[in-house]
mmCIF file of C-alpha atoms in Angstrom:
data_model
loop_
_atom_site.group_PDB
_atom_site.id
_atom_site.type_symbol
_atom_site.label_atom_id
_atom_site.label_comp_id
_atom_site.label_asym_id
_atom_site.label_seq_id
_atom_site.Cartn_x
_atom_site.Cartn_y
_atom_site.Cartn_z
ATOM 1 C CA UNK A 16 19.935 -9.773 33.414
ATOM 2 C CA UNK A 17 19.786 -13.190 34.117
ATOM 3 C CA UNK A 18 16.260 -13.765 33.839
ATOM 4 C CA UNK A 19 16.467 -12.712 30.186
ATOM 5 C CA UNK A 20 13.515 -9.962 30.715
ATOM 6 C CA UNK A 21 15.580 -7.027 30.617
ATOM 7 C CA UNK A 22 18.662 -6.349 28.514
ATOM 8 C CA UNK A 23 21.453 -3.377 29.034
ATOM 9 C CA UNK A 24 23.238 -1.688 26.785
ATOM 10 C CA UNK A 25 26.314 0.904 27.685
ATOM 11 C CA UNK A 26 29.144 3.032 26.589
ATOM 12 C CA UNK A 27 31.987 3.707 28.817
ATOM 13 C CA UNK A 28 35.346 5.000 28.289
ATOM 14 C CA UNK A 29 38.524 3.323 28.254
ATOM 15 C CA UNK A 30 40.128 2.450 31.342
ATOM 16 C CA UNK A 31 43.935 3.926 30.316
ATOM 17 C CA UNK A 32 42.458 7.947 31.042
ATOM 18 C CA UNK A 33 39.721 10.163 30.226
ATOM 19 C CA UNK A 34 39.321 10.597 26.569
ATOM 20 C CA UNK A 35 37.139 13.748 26.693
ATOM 21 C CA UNK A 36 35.886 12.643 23.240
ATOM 22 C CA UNK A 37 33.648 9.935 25.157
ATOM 23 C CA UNK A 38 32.564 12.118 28.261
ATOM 24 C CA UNK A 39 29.062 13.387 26.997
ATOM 25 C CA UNK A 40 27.941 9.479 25.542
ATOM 26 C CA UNK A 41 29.095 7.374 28.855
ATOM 27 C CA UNK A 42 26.300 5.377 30.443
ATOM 28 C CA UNK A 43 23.704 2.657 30.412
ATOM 29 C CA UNK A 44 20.011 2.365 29.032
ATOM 30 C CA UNK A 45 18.023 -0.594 30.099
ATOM 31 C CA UNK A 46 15.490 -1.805 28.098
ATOM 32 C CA UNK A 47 12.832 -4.784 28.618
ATOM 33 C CA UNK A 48 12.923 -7.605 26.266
ATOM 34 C CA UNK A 49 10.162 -6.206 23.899
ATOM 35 C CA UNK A 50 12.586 -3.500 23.021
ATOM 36 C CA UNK A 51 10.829 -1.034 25.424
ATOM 37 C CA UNK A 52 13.259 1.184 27.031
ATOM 38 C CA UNK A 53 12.782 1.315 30.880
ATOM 39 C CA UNK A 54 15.973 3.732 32.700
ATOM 40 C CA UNK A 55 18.784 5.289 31.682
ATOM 41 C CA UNK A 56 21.641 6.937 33.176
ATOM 42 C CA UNK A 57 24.762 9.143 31.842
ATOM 43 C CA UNK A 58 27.932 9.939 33.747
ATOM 44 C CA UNK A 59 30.674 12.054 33.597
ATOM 45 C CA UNK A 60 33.493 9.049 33.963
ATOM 46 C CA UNK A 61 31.830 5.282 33.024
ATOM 47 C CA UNK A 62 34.323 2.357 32.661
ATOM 48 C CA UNK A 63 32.470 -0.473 33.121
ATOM 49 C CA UNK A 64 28.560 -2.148 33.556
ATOM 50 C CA UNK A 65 28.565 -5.277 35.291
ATOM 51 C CA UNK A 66 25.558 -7.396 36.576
ATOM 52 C CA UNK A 67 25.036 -7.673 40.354
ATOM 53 C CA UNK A 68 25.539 -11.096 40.493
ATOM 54 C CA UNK A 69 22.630 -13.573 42.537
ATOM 55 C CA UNK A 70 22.315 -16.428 44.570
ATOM 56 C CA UNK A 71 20.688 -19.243 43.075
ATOM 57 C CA UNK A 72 17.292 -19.537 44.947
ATOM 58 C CA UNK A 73 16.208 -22.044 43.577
ATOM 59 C CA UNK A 74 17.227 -26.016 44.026
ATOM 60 C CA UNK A 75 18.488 -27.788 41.247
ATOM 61 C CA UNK A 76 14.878 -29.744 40.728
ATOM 62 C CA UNK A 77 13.254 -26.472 40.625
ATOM 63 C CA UNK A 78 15.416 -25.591 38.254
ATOM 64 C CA UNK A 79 14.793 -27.962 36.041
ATOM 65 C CA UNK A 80 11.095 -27.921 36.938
ATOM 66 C CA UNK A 81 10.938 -24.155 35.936
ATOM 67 C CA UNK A 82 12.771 -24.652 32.491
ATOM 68 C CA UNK A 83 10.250 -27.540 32.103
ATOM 69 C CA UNK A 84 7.163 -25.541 32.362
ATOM 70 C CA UNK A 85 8.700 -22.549 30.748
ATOM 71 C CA UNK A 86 5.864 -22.094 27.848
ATOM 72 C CA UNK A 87 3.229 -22.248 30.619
ATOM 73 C CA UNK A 88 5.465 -19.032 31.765
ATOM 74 C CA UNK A 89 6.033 -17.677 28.740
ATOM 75 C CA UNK A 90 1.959 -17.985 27.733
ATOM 76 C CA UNK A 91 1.283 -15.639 30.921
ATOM 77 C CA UNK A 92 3.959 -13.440 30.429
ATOM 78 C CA UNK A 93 2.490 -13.201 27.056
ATOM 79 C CA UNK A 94 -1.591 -12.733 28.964
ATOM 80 C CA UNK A 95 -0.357 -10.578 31.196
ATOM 81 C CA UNK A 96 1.503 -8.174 28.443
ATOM 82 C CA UNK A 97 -1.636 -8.372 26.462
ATOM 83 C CA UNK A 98 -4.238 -7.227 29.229
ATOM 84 C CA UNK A 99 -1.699 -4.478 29.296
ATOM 85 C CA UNK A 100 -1.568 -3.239 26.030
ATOM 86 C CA UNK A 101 -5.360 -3.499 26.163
ATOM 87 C CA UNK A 102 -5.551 -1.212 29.138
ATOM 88 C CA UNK A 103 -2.998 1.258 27.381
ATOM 89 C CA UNK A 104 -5.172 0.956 24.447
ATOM 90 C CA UNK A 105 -8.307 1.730 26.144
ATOM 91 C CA UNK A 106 -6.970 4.676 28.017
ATOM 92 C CA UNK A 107 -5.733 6.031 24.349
ATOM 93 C CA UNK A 108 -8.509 5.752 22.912
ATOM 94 C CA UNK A 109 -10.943 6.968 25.944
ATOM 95 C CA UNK A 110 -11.399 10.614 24.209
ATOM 96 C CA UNK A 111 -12.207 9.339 20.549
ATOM 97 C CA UNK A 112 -14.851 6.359 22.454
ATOM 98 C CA UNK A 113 -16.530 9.116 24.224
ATOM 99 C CA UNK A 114 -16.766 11.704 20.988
ATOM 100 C CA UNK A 115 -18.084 8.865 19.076
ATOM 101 C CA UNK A 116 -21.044 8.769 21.887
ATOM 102 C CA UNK A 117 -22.340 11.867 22.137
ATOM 103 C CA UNK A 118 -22.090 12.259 18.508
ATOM 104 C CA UNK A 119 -24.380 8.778 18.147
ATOM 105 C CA UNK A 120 -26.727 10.672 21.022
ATOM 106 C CA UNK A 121 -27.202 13.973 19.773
ATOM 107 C CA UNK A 122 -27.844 12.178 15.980
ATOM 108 C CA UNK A 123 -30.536 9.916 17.913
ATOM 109 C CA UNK A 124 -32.162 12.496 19.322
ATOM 110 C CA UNK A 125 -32.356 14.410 16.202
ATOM 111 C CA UNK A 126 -33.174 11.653 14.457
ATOM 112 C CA UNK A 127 -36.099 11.413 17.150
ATOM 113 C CA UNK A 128 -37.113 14.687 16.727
ATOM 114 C CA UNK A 129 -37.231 14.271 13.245
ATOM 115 C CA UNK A 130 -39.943 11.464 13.716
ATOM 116 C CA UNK A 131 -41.785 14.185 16.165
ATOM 117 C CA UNK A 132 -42.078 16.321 13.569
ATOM 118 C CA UNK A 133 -42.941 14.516 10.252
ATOM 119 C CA UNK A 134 -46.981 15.274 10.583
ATOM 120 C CA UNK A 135 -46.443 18.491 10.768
ATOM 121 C CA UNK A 136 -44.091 18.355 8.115
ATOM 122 C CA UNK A 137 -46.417 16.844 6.212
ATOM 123 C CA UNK A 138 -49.253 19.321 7.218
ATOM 124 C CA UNK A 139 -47.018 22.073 5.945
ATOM 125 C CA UNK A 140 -46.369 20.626 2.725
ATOM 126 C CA UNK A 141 -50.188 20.162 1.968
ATOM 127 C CA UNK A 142 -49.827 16.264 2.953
ATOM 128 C CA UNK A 143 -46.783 15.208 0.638
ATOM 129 C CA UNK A 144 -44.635 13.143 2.512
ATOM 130 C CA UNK A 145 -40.884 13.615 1.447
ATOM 131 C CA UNK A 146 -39.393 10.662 3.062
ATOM 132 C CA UNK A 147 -42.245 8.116 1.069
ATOM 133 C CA UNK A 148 -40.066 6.852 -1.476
ATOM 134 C CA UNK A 149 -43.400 6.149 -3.734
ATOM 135 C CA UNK A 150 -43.537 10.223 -4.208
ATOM 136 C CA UNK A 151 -40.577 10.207 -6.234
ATOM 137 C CA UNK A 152 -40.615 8.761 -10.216
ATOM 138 C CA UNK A 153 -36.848 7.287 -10.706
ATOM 139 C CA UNK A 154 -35.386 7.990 -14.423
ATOM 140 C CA UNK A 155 -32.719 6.082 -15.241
ATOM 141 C CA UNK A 156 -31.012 7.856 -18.646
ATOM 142 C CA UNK A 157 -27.620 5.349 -19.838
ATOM 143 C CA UNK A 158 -25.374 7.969 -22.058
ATOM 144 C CA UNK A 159 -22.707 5.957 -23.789
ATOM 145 C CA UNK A 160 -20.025 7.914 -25.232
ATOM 146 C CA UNK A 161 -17.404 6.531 -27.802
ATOM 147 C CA UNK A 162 -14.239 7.286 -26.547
ATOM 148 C CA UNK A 163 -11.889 6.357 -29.440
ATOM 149 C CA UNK A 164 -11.916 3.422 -32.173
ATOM 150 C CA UNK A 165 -8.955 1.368 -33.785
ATOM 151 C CA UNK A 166 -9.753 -0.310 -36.759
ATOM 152 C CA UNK A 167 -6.615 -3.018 -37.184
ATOM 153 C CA UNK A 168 -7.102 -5.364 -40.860
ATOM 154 C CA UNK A 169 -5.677 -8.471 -40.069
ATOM 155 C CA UNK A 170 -4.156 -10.285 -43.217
#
């Protein structure tokens, strides 16, 4: 393609006769310049892929104007393909977003109920509070253990 955007590859068969070696691989695959592949076709007989050639639409000053401002192109070809691989993204990941949430709700609202409940807790428990972290004594016990030694007498 002449624009650069999209590239072709083929296979086709010699000219001479059909070689029935190449009949199942004859065709094209078009792929965009990212690598993406975007069509392809297979035929029976193949010989040849050619470009349709165009017109030039475009004046020789536009021309030159458009190869000129051809990183202000490229920078919204590169926005553009961006907001798109966002949107793909997003639509991937929809099902894993929305899992996430109603696990974080139903853990808020137990959370909440846990809050409800602590008096009662507490009342049950003839007023110790479990979650007062000046109920608990912390021990900290440090047992060192000799692995191995090596004595080396340096003369």
């Amino acid at each position: 393609d002449p624009s650069g955007r999209t590239v072709a590859t083929c296979v086709s068969q010699p000219v001479e006769g059909g070689h029935f070696k190449f009949a199942m691989d004859n065709g094209y695959i078009l792929w965009s310049f990212q690598g993406r592949q975007i069509y392809q076709q297979s035929f029976e007989t193949f010989y040849q892929f050619v470009w349709r050639p165009r017109e030039t639409l475009l004046s020789k000053n536009q021309v030159n104007k458009v190869r000129k401002d051809l990183k202000k192109y490229e920078k919204q070809f590169d926005r553009a393909d961006k907001a798109r691989e966002r949107a793909l993204y997003l639509e991937e990941t929809k099902g894993k977003r929305a899992e996430r949430k109603r696990y974080r709700d139903l853990r808020a609202q137990l959370q909440a109920l846990r809050r409800e409940q602590r008096e009662r807790r507490i009342e049950l428990q003839n007023g110790y509070d479990s979650e007062d972290e000046n109920n608990y004594v912390v021990k900290e016990i440090v047992i060192e253990t000799i692995l191995s030694t090596k004595e080396e007498v340096v003369a």
